[in-house]
Amino acid sequence: MQAFSRLYQTIDQTTSTNAKVAAMVDYFRDADPRDAAWAVYFLSGRRIKRLVGSSLLRQWLTELSELPDWLVEDTYASVGDLAETIALLLTRAGDSTEQLTLAEWVETRLLPLRGRDAEAQRAIVTGWWAGQSYEQCYIVTKLLTGSLRVGVSQTLLGRAIAQTADLPRPAILHRLMGEWEATPDFYRALIAEDDGEAALSRPYPFCLAAPLEDAPGLDTAEDADQVAGALGDPADWQVEWKWDGIRAQLVRRQGQSFLWSRGEELIGTRFPEIVDAAERLPDGCVLDGEILPWKNETGILPFAELQRRIGRKTVGKKLLGEVPCLFLAYDLIEHAGEDIRQRPMRERRERLESLLARKDDATSGDERLRLSERVLADDWRALATLRTESRERLVEGFMLKRQDSPYGTGRQRGLWWKWKIEPHTVDAVMLYAQAGHGRRSNLFTDYTFGVWDGDTLVPFAKAYSGLTNQEIERLDKWIRRHTIERFGPVRSVKLQQVFELAFEGINRSTRHKSGIAVRFPRIARWREDLGIEDADSLEDVKRLIEGGGDGGE
């Protein structure tokens, strides 16, 4: 565990990607396959299910610290992280008394906690705390609560393992996809020259697009002439509508079908109609696409309807009938058992069209597997005009993919762009503030905003991104000087600050006091030029639904 703890500290204390990769390479070169497998498991973002509830841990912390409850709670609120608070208040200087490896800690200490009663768990866990150094107590408690987050991406982890094994990074990233267990055999196969036949259900790393406004020399994607100057001839690009659904890969191998989310979760039981439709596909193919809620009579349904399916492990007949879904295929990345990701987009599209071709019209009947429509236009100005129809079509704009582009790994700047429509915006008043987490645990960075409902401000959205570091620090000082009440870690503030919020979609919602819910809210501007009386009303927000929002029930 000491080696993994040192690795975590090194990664956490540097912003250099090269330093992070070097630290991981050093770790994996010396690690036993059993420890290395668990390290890969946690570094890739996987977590063991929470073994002990945070409320019990906070109770035990108060009892052991012999400090007043209010002081422990204030310390926790200030630190912003339970594991760090426990390590600060309970550990001693020096090394840990138990010199166990990472695998030994997980397999012989942590996992056996599951199913034990609270008293037995208390005796074991508090015993650990008493004998750990600060660093090791922090790591163990993070693993215990399933909240360990490490500052490395899957791509960076793949790069480190590839260097360790002297293998191509794409091969490592592919082997890390899908379901696997942290075993020595898994790690040996991960770094082997030839891992044998690919896992039957294994998907590929997803290729992602960058926002078009990030293109060099393009500050805004609104002007068609600017887009033309940045991208050149539109004939060099495949243009598709950007739908708002669940990105997924549909795998068909050896007579079986598997549906994977971008979060590497098998979701076929939630969308059985798509898995059934995949039976028409030949063996040895993998399609990239989007799961959309779609009724043949009316077309796409609001995203809020799709959320009803997302939250279920399985779905009944009633929900299947109310929210039918389809798979809209964007790309073909495996064909006839061959990985064709490095072939150009133009060729992959031709193969995809051939694969999905049918004698009957694929858009008629109860078809759950469809081809994404290409958008054709003579020039960028014509495309820009079509893009203005996005809200009416319930899409988010365009996807632009170079005709000669491979299917890459991660975000592909310059090859794939998303040309999104401008978000909805609303001016709202700050009502509450709460401290952030991790490095922002000493700053108020999480805010709740309200809009007017008559003479009352009702909570409308929460946001925690969009401000610069300087603005966050200035706003933090203002919040501390203008706190009215405290509700645990939350503070209500003087009604004075107005912010312009941006968000992608809006739905009616019976779960929210305002009667609406928004998607991806963030702060667009600090409107110091406005008074609270200038903020928008709830009726203004609801009109966005009527005028082209997502709708919903």
Coordinates of C-alpha atoms in Angstrom, one line a residue:
M1 CA 0.0 0.0 0.0
Q2 CA 2.9 2.4 0.7
A3 CA 3.9 2.2 -3.0
F4 CA 0.4 2.9 -4.2
S5 CA 0.1 5.7 -1.6
R6 CA 3.3 7.3 -2.9
L7 CA 2.0 7.0 -6.5
Y8 CA -1.3 8.7 -5.5
Q9 CA 0.6 11.5 -3.8
T10 CA 2.8 12.1 -6.7
I11 CA -0.1 12.2 -9.2
D12 CA -2.1 14.5 -6.9
Q13 CA 0.7 17.0 -6.4
T14 CA 1.7 17.6 -10.0
T15 CA 0.0 19.0 -13.1
S16 CA 2.6 17.7 -15.4
T17 CA 1.3 14.8 -17.6
N18 CA 4.8 13.6 -18.2
A19 CA 5.5 13.4 -14.4
K20 CA 2.2 11.5 -13.9
V21 CA 3.1 9.0 -16.6
A22 CA 6.7 8.6 -15.3
A23 CA 5.3 7.9 -11.8
M24 CA 2.9 5.3 -13.1
V25 CA 5.6 3.6 -15.2
D26 CA 7.9 3.4 -12.2
Y27 CA 5.1 1.9 -10.1
F28 CA 4.1 -0.8 -12.7
R29 CA 7.6 -1.8 -13.5
D30 CA 8.1 -2.8 -9.8
A31 CA 4.6 -3.9 -8.9
D32 CA 3.5 -7.5 -8.5
P33 CA 0.7 -8.4 -11.0
R34 CA -1.8 -8.8 -8.2
D35 CA -1.1 -5.2 -6.9
A36 CA -0.8 -3.9 -10.5
A37 CA -4.2 -5.2 -11.4
W38 CA -5.9 -3.4 -8.5
A39 CA -3.9 -0.2 -9.3
V40 CA -5.1 -0.3 -12.9
Y41 CA -8.6 -0.9 -11.5
F42 CA -8.6 2.3 -9.3
L43 CA -6.6 4.5 -11.7
S44 CA -9.0 3.7 -14.5
G45 CA -11.8 5.2 -12.4
R46 CA -13.4 1.9 -11.2
R47 CA -14.5 1.7 -7.6
I48 CA -15.5 -1.0 -5.2
K49 CA -19.0 -0.4 -3.9
R50 CA -19.2 1.6 -0.7
L51 CA -18.5 -0.7 2.2
V52 CA -19.4 1.7 5.1
G53 CA -21.8 4.6 5.0
S54 CA -20.4 8.1 5.5
S55 CA -22.8 8.9 8.4
L56 CA -21.3 6.0 10.4
L57 CA -17.7 7.1 9.6
R58 CA -18.6 10.7 10.8
Q59 CA -20.1 9.3 14.0
W60 CA -17.0 7.2 14.7
L61 CA -14.7 10.1 13.9
T62 CA -16.5 12.3 16.5
E63 CA -16.3 9.6 19.1
L64 CA -12.6 8.9 18.6
S65 CA -11.5 12.5 18.2
E66 CA -13.1 13.5 21.6
L67 CA -13.8 16.8 20.1
P68 CA -17.2 18.6 20.3
D69 CA -19.6 17.7 17.5
W70 CA -19.8 21.2 16.2
L71 CA -16.0 21.4 15.9
V72 CA -15.8 18.1 14.0
E73 CA -18.6 19.3 11.6
D74 CA -16.9 22.7 11.1
T75 CA -13.6 21.0 10.4
Y76 CA -15.3 18.7 7.9
A77 CA -17.1 21.6 6.3
S78 CA -13.8 23.5 6.0
V79 CA -11.7 20.6 4.7
G80 CA -14.5 19.4 2.4
D81 CA -13.4 15.8 2.3
L82 CA -14.3 13.1 4.9
A83 CA -11.3 10.9 4.3
E84 CA -9.0 13.9 4.6
T85 CA -10.7 15.1 7.8
I86 CA -10.4 11.6 9.4
A87 CA -6.7 11.5 8.5
L88 CA -6.0 15.0 9.8
L89 CA -7.8 14.4 13.2
L90 CA -6.9 10.8 14.0
T91 CA -3.5 9.8 12.6
R92 CA -0.1 10.2 13.9
A93 CA 3.3 11.0 12.3
G94 CA 5.4 8.2 11.0
D95 CA 4.9 5.0 9.1
S96 CA 1.8 2.7 9.3
T97 CA 2.0 -0.3 11.6
E98 CA 0.6 -2.7 9.0
Q99 CA 2.8 -3.0 6.0
L100 CA 0.3 -4.7 3.6
T101 CA 0.3 -4.4 -0.1
L102 CA -2.5 -2.8 -2.1
A103 CA -4.0 -6.2 -3.0
E104 CA -3.8 -7.4 0.6
W105 CA -5.6 -4.4 1.9
V106 CA -8.4 -4.7 -0.7
E107 CA -8.8 -8.5 -0.6
T108 CA -8.1 -9.3 3.1
R109 CA -9.2 -6.1 4.8
L110 CA -11.7 -4.0 2.9
L111 CA -13.8 -6.5 0.9
P112 CA -14.5 -8.8 4.0
L113 CA -16.2 -5.8 5.7
R114 CA -19.2 -6.3 3.4
G115 CA -22.1 -7.9 5.3
R116 CA -20.7 -7.3 8.8
D117 CA -22.8 -5.5 11.4
A118 CA -22.0 -1.9 12.3
E119 CA -20.3 -2.8 15.6
A120 CA -17.9 -5.2 14.0
Q121 CA -17.2 -2.7 11.3
R122 CA -16.5 0.0 13.9
A123 CA -14.0 -2.1 15.7
I124 CA -12.1 -3.0 12.6
V125 CA -12.1 0.4 10.9
T126 CA -11.2 2.4 13.9
G127 CA -8.4 0.0 14.6
W128 CA -7.1 0.7 11.1
W129 CA -7.2 4.5 11.7
A130 CA -5.2 4.2 14.9
G131 CA -2.3 2.5 13.3
Q132 CA -2.0 4.4 10.0
S133 CA 0.1 7.3 8.8
Y134 CA -1.8 10.3 7.4
E135 CA -1.2 9.3 3.8
Q136 CA -2.2 5.7 4.2
C137 CA -5.2 6.4 6.3
Y138 CA -6.4 8.8 3.6
I139 CA -6.1 6.2 0.8
V140 CA -7.6 3.4 2.9
T141 CA -10.7 5.5 3.8
K142 CA -11.1 6.7 0.2
L143 CA -11.1 3.1 -0.9
L144 CA -13.5 2.2 1.9
T145 CA -16.1 4.8 0.8
G146 CA -15.6 4.2 -2.9
S147 CA -14.7 7.8 -3.5
L148 CA -11.0 7.6 -4.6
R149 CA -10.5 9.9 -7.6
V150 CA -7.2 10.1 -9.3
G151 CA -6.1 12.9 -11.6
V152 CA -5.3 10.7 -14.6
S153 CA -7.4 10.0 -17.7
Q154 CA -7.9 6.6 -19.2
T155 CA -5.7 7.8 -22.1
L156 CA -2.9 8.8 -19.7
L157 CA -3.1 5.4 -17.9
G158 CA -3.0 3.6 -21.2
R159 CA 0.1 5.6 -22.2
A160 CA 1.9 4.6 -19.0
I161 CA 1.0 0.9 -19.3
A162 CA 2.0 1.0 -23.0
Q163 CA 5.4 2.4 -22.0
T164 CA 5.8 -0.2 -19.3
A165 CA 4.9 -3.1 -21.6
D166 CA 6.5 -1.6 -24.8
L167 CA 3.2 -2.0 -26.6
P168 CA 1.0 0.4 -28.8
R169 CA -1.2 2.6 -26.7
P170 CA -4.3 1.9 -28.8
A171 CA -4.0 -1.9 -28.0
I172 CA -3.8 -1.2 -24.3
L173 CA -6.7 1.2 -24.3
H174 CA -8.8 -1.4 -26.2
R175 CA -7.9 -4.1 -23.6
L176 CA -9.0 -1.7 -20.8
M177 CA -12.5 -1.4 -22.2
G178 CA -15.5 -3.4 -21.1
E179 CA -15.9 -5.6 -18.0
W180 CA -12.9 -7.2 -16.3
E181 CA -11.9 -8.2 -12.8
A182 CA -8.7 -7.0 -11.0
T183 CA -6.8 -10.3 -11.1
P184 CA -3.2 -11.2 -11.8
D185 CA -4.3 -13.0 -15.0
F186 CA -6.0 -9.8 -16.2
Y187 CA -2.9 -7.7 -15.7
R188 CA -0.7 -10.3 -17.4
A189 CA -3.0 -10.4 -20.4
L190 CA -3.1 -6.6 -20.4
I191 CA 0.6 -6.3 -20.9
A192 CA 1.2 -9.5 -23.0
E193 CA 2.5 -9.2 -26.5
D194 CA -0.6 -11.1 -27.6
D195 CA -3.6 -11.2 -25.3
G196 CA -5.2 -14.0 -27.4
E197 CA -8.7 -13.6 -28.9
A198 CA -10.4 -10.3 -28.0
A199 CA -13.0 -10.6 -25.3
L200 CA -16.3 -11.5 -26.9
S201 CA -18.2 -8.4 -25.7
R202 CA -15.3 -5.9 -25.6
P203 CA -16.1 -2.4 -27.1
Y204 CA -13.6 0.1 -28.3
P205 CA -12.5 3.5 -26.8
F206 CA -14.9 6.2 -27.9
C207 CA -13.9 8.9 -30.4
L208 CA -15.1 12.3 -29.2
A209 CA -15.5 15.7 -30.9
A210 CA -14.2 19.1 -29.8
P211 CA -16.3 22.2 -29.7
L212 CA -16.0 24.1 -33.0
E213 CA -15.2 27.4 -31.2
D214 CA -11.9 25.8 -30.1
A215 CA -10.8 25.6 -33.7
P216 CA -7.7 27.8 -34.3
G217 CA -8.6 31.3 -35.3
L218 CA -12.3 30.7 -34.6
D219 CA -13.6 32.7 -31.7
T220 CA -17.3 32.1 -32.6
A221 CA -19.0 29.5 -34.7
E222 CA -21.8 31.8 -35.7
D223 CA -20.4 33.3 -38.8
A224 CA -20.4 31.0 -41.8
D225 CA -17.5 32.8 -43.4
Q226 CA -15.4 32.2 -40.3
V227 CA -16.3 28.5 -40.4
A228 CA -15.4 28.3 -44.1
G229 CA -12.0 30.0 -43.3
A230 CA -11.3 27.5 -40.5
L231 CA -12.5 24.3 -42.2
G232 CA -12.2 24.8 -45.9
D233 CA -14.3 23.0 -48.5
P234 CA -17.5 21.5 -47.0
A235 CA -17.1 18.6 -49.3
D236 CA -14.2 17.5 -47.1
W237 CA -16.5 17.0 -44.2
Q238 CA -19.3 14.6 -43.3
V239 CA -22.1 16.6 -41.7
E240 CA -24.7 15.0 -39.4
W241 CA -27.3 16.3 -36.9
K242 CA -26.1 16.3 -33.3
W243 CA -28.7 14.4 -31.4
D244 CA -29.2 14.5 -27.6
G245 CA -29.2 10.9 -26.4
I246 CA -26.9 8.3 -24.9
R247 CA -23.7 7.6 -26.8
A248 CA -23.2 3.8 -27.1
Q249 CA -21.5 1.0 -29.0
L250 CA -23.5 -2.0 -30.4
V251 CA -21.3 -5.1 -30.5
R252 CA -22.3 -8.2 -32.5
R253 CA -20.0 -11.2 -32.2
Q254 CA -20.5 -15.0 -32.4
G255 CA -24.2 -14.7 -32.5
Q256 CA -24.5 -12.5 -29.4
S257 CA -25.2 -8.8 -29.1
F258 CA -23.9 -6.4 -26.5
L259 CA -24.8 -2.7 -25.9
W260 CA -22.3 -0.5 -24.1
S261 CA -22.6 3.0 -22.8
R262 CA -19.7 5.5 -23.0
G263 CA -19.3 4.9 -19.3
E264 CA -18.4 1.3 -20.1
E265 CA -21.5 -0.1 -18.7
L266 CA -23.5 -2.9 -20.3
I267 CA -27.0 -1.5 -20.8
G268 CA -28.7 -4.1 -23.0
T269 CA -31.3 -5.0 -20.3
R270 CA -32.5 -1.4 -20.3
F271 CA -32.8 -1.3 -24.1
P272 CA -33.9 -4.8 -25.1
E273 CA -35.5 -3.7 -28.4
I274 CA -32.1 -2.5 -29.6
V275 CA -30.4 -5.8 -28.6
D276 CA -33.1 -7.6 -30.5
A277 CA -32.7 -5.4 -33.5
A278 CA -29.0 -6.2 -33.6
E279 CA -29.8 -9.8 -34.5
R280 CA -30.0 -8.7 -38.1
L281 CA -26.3 -7.7 -38.1
P282 CA -23.6 -10.1 -39.2
D283 CA -21.0 -11.4 -36.8
G284 CA -17.9 -9.4 -36.2
C285 CA -19.2 -5.9 -36.3
V286 CA -19.2 -3.0 -33.9
L287 CA -21.4 0.1 -34.5
D288 CA -20.9 3.5 -32.8
G289 CA -24.1 5.6 -32.4
E290 CA -26.7 7.1 -30.2
I291 CA -29.6 5.7 -28.2
L292 CA -32.7 7.9 -28.7
P293 CA -36.2 7.8 -27.4
W294 CA -38.3 7.7 -30.6
K295 CA -41.9 7.0 -31.5
N296 CA -42.5 6.2 -35.2
E297 CA -45.6 8.4 -35.2
T298 CA -44.1 11.5 -33.7
G299 CA -40.3 11.2 -33.9
I300 CA -37.9 12.0 -31.1
L301 CA -39.1 12.3 -27.6
P302 CA -37.7 14.7 -24.9
F303 CA -34.5 13.6 -23.2
A304 CA -36.5 13.6 -19.9
E305 CA -38.4 10.6 -21.3
L306 CA -35.1 8.8 -22.0
Q307 CA -34.0 9.4 -18.4
R308 CA -36.9 7.1 -17.3
R309 CA -35.2 4.3 -19.1
I310 CA -31.7 5.2 -17.9
G311 CA -32.5 4.8 -14.2
R312 CA -33.8 1.2 -14.6
K313 CA -31.8 -2.0 -14.7
T314 CA -34.7 -3.7 -16.5
V315 CA -37.8 -2.2 -18.1
G316 CA -41.4 -3.5 -18.2
K317 CA -43.8 -3.6 -21.1
K318 CA -45.6 -0.4 -20.0
L319 CA -42.4 1.6 -20.1
L320 CA -41.2 0.0 -23.3
G321 CA -44.5 1.1 -24.9
E322 CA -44.4 4.6 -23.5
V323 CA -40.7 5.3 -24.3
P324 CA -39.6 3.1 -27.2
C325 CA -35.9 3.6 -28.2
L326 CA -33.8 3.1 -31.2
F327 CA -30.1 3.0 -32.1
L328 CA -29.0 5.6 -34.6
A329 CA -25.7 4.4 -36.1
Y330 CA -23.0 7.0 -36.8
D331 CA -20.0 4.8 -37.5
L332 CA -18.7 1.3 -38.2
I333 CA -15.5 0.5 -36.3
E334 CA -15.3 -3.3 -36.7
H335 CA -16.4 -5.1 -39.8
A336 CA -16.2 -8.8 -40.6
G337 CA -14.1 -9.2 -37.4
E338 CA -11.5 -6.6 -38.6
D339 CA -10.7 -3.4 -36.6
I340 CA -11.2 -0.7 -39.2
R341 CA -10.8 2.4 -37.0
Q342 CA -7.8 3.5 -39.0
R343 CA -9.6 3.5 -42.3
P344 CA -11.0 6.9 -43.4
M345 CA -14.4 8.1 -42.4
R346 CA -15.6 8.0 -46.0
E347 CA -14.9 4.3 -46.3
R348 CA -16.3 3.4 -42.9
R349 CA -19.5 5.3 -43.9
E350 CA -19.8 3.4 -47.1
R351 CA -19.5 0.1 -45.3
L352 CA -22.0 1.2 -42.7
E353 CA -24.5 2.1 -45.4
S354 CA -24.1 -1.3 -47.0
L355 CA -24.4 -3.1 -43.7
L356 CA -27.7 -1.4 -42.9
A357 CA -29.1 -1.4 -46.4
R358 CA -32.5 -3.2 -46.7
K359 CA -35.0 -3.8 -49.5
D360 CA -37.7 -2.1 -47.5
D361 CA -37.5 1.5 -46.3
A362 CA -35.4 1.5 -43.1
T363 CA -37.4 4.5 -41.8
S364 CA -40.7 2.8 -41.9
G365 CA -42.3 0.3 -39.6
D366 CA -41.0 -0.5 -36.1
E367 CA -37.3 -0.2 -37.0
R368 CA -35.0 0.1 -34.0
L369 CA -31.7 0.2 -35.9
R370 CA -31.2 3.2 -38.2
L371 CA -28.5 5.0 -40.1
S372 CA -27.7 8.6 -39.1
E373 CA -28.8 11.1 -41.8
R374 CA -26.1 13.0 -43.7
V375 CA -26.8 16.7 -44.0
L376 CA -26.0 17.9 -47.6
A377 CA -25.5 21.5 -48.6
D378 CA -23.5 23.5 -51.2
D379 CA -21.6 25.7 -48.8
W380 CA -21.2 26.7 -45.1
R381 CA -23.6 29.5 -45.4
A382 CA -26.4 27.0 -46.4
L383 CA -25.4 24.8 -43.5
A384 CA -25.5 27.7 -41.1
T385 CA -29.0 28.4 -42.3
L386 CA -30.0 24.8 -41.7
R387 CA -28.4 24.9 -38.3
T388 CA -30.9 27.6 -37.2
E389 CA -33.6 24.9 -37.4
S390 CA -31.9 22.8 -34.7
R391 CA -34.3 23.6 -31.8
E392 CA -37.3 22.9 -34.0
R393 CA -35.8 19.5 -34.8
L394 CA -34.9 18.9 -31.1
V395 CA -31.2 18.5 -32.0
E396 CA -28.2 20.4 -30.7
G397 CA -26.6 21.5 -34.0
F398 CA -24.2 19.6 -36.3
M399 CA -21.4 17.1 -36.0
L400 CA -18.6 17.7 -38.5
K401 CA -16.2 14.8 -39.3
R402 CA -13.4 15.0 -41.8
Q403 CA -14.0 12.5 -44.7
D404 CA -10.4 11.2 -44.3
S405 CA -10.4 11.0 -40.5
P406 CA -9.7 7.8 -38.6
Y407 CA -11.8 6.7 -35.6
G408 CA -9.4 8.0 -32.9
T409 CA -9.3 7.6 -29.1
G410 CA -10.6 10.4 -27.0
R411 CA -11.2 14.0 -28.1
Q412 CA -10.2 14.6 -31.7
R413 CA -9.4 18.3 -32.3
G414 CA -9.1 19.1 -36.0
L415 CA -10.8 15.9 -37.2
W416 CA -14.2 15.9 -35.4
W417 CA -16.0 19.0 -34.4
K418 CA -19.4 19.7 -32.8
W419 CA -21.0 22.8 -34.1
K420 CA -23.6 23.4 -31.4
I421 CA -26.3 26.0 -31.3
E422 CA -26.1 28.7 -28.7
P423 CA -27.4 27.6 -25.2
H424 CA -30.4 29.0 -23.5
T425 CA -29.6 31.8 -21.1
V426 CA -31.4 33.2 -18.0
D427 CA -30.5 36.0 -15.5
A428 CA -30.9 34.6 -12.0
V429 CA -30.2 35.7 -8.4
M430 CA -27.7 33.8 -6.1
L431 CA -29.6 32.3 -3.1
Y432 CA -27.2 29.9 -1.5
A433 CA -23.6 28.9 -1.6
Q434 CA -21.6 25.8 -0.5
A435 CA -17.9 25.0 -0.4
G436 CA -16.5 22.9 -3.1
H437 CA -14.5 19.7 -2.8
G438 CA -10.8 18.7 -3.1
R439 CA -8.6 21.7 -3.8
R440 CA -11.7 24.0 -3.7
S441 CA -12.8 22.8 -0.3
N442 CA -11.9 26.1 1.3
L443 CA -13.8 28.2 -1.2
F444 CA -17.5 28.7 -1.9
T445 CA -17.8 27.4 -5.4
D446 CA -21.2 25.6 -5.6
Y447 CA -24.1 28.0 -6.0
T448 CA -27.9 27.9 -6.1
F449 CA -29.8 30.4 -8.2
G450 CA -33.4 31.6 -8.2
V451 CA -35.8 33.4 -10.6
W452 CA -38.9 35.4 -9.7
D453 CA -42.3 33.8 -9.2
G454 CA -44.4 36.8 -8.4
D455 CA -42.7 38.6 -5.5
T456 CA -40.7 35.4 -4.5
L457 CA -37.5 34.0 -5.7
V458 CA -37.7 30.3 -6.2
P459 CA -34.7 28.0 -6.6
F460 CA -34.2 27.3 -10.3
A461 CA -30.7 25.8 -10.9
K462 CA -27.4 24.9 -9.3
A463 CA -24.1 25.7 -11.0
Y464 CA -20.4 25.4 -10.0
S465 CA -18.5 26.2 -13.2
G466 CA -18.0 29.2 -15.5
L467 CA -16.2 31.7 -13.3
T468 CA -12.5 32.4 -13.4
N469 CA -10.3 31.7 -10.4
Q470 CA -10.1 35.4 -9.7
E471 CA -13.9 35.7 -9.8
I472 CA -14.3 32.7 -7.5
E473 CA -12.0 34.2 -4.9
R474 CA -13.7 37.6 -5.0
L475 CA -17.1 36.0 -4.8
D476 CA -16.0 33.8 -1.9
K477 CA -15.0 36.9 0.1
W478 CA -18.3 38.5 -0.7
I479 CA -20.2 35.4 0.4
R480 CA -18.4 35.2 3.8
R481 CA -19.2 38.9 4.4
H482 CA -22.9 38.6 3.4
T483 CA -24.0 35.3 4.9
I484 CA -27.5 35.5 6.4
E485 CA -28.1 32.0 7.7
R486 CA -26.2 28.6 7.8
F487 CA -27.8 25.2 7.1
G488 CA -24.9 22.8 7.8
P489 CA -22.4 23.4 4.9
V490 CA -24.9 25.6 3.0
R491 CA -25.1 29.4 3.5
S492 CA -28.0 31.6 2.4
V493 CA -26.7 35.0 1.2
K494 CA -27.9 38.5 0.8
L495 CA -30.0 38.9 -2.3
Q496 CA -27.8 41.0 -4.4
Q497 CA -25.7 39.1 -6.9
V498 CA -27.1 38.4 -10.4
F499 CA -25.6 35.9 -12.9
E500 CA -26.3 34.9 -16.4
L501 CA -26.7 31.1 -16.5
A502 CA -26.4 29.0 -19.7
F503 CA -27.9 25.6 -20.1
E504 CA -28.5 23.1 -22.9
G505 CA -32.1 21.9 -22.4
I506 CA -35.1 22.5 -20.2
N507 CA -37.9 20.2 -19.1
R508 CA -41.0 20.5 -17.0
S509 CA -40.5 18.6 -13.7
T510 CA -42.7 17.7 -10.8
R511 CA -39.7 17.0 -8.6
H512 CA -38.5 20.6 -8.5
K513 CA -40.1 23.4 -6.6
S514 CA -39.9 25.7 -9.7
G515 CA -41.7 23.0 -11.8
I516 CA -38.8 22.9 -14.3
A517 CA -35.4 21.2 -14.6
V518 CA -32.4 22.3 -16.8
R519 CA -29.6 20.4 -18.3
F520 CA -25.9 21.2 -17.9
P521 CA -26.3 24.6 -16.1
R522 CA -23.2 26.8 -15.8
I523 CA -22.4 30.4 -15.2
A524 CA -22.0 32.4 -18.4
R525 CA -21.4 35.9 -16.9
W526 CA -21.4 37.7 -13.5
R527 CA -24.0 40.4 -14.2
E528 CA -22.8 43.1 -11.9
D529 CA -24.6 45.6 -14.1
L530 CA -28.0 44.2 -13.0
G531 CA -30.0 44.5 -9.8
I532 CA -32.0 41.6 -8.5
E533 CA -35.2 43.2 -9.9
D534 CA -33.8 42.7 -13.4
A535 CA -33.5 38.9 -13.0
D536 CA -35.8 36.8 -15.2
S537 CA -39.1 35.3 -14.0
L538 CA -40.3 31.8 -13.8
E539 CA -42.7 32.6 -16.6
D540 CA -39.8 33.8 -18.8
V541 CA -38.1 30.5 -18.2
K542 CA -41.2 28.4 -19.0
R543 CA -41.6 30.3 -22.3
L544 CA -38.3 28.8 -23.4
I545 CA -40.0 25.4 -23.3
E546 CA -42.9 26.7 -25.4
G547 CA -40.5 28.4 -27.8
G548 CA -38.2 25.5 -28.6
G549 CA -37.0 23.9 -25.3
D550 CA -37.0 20.2 -24.7
G551 CA -40.5 20.0 -23.4
G552 CA -41.4 17.0 -21.3
E553 CA -43.8 16.3 -18.5

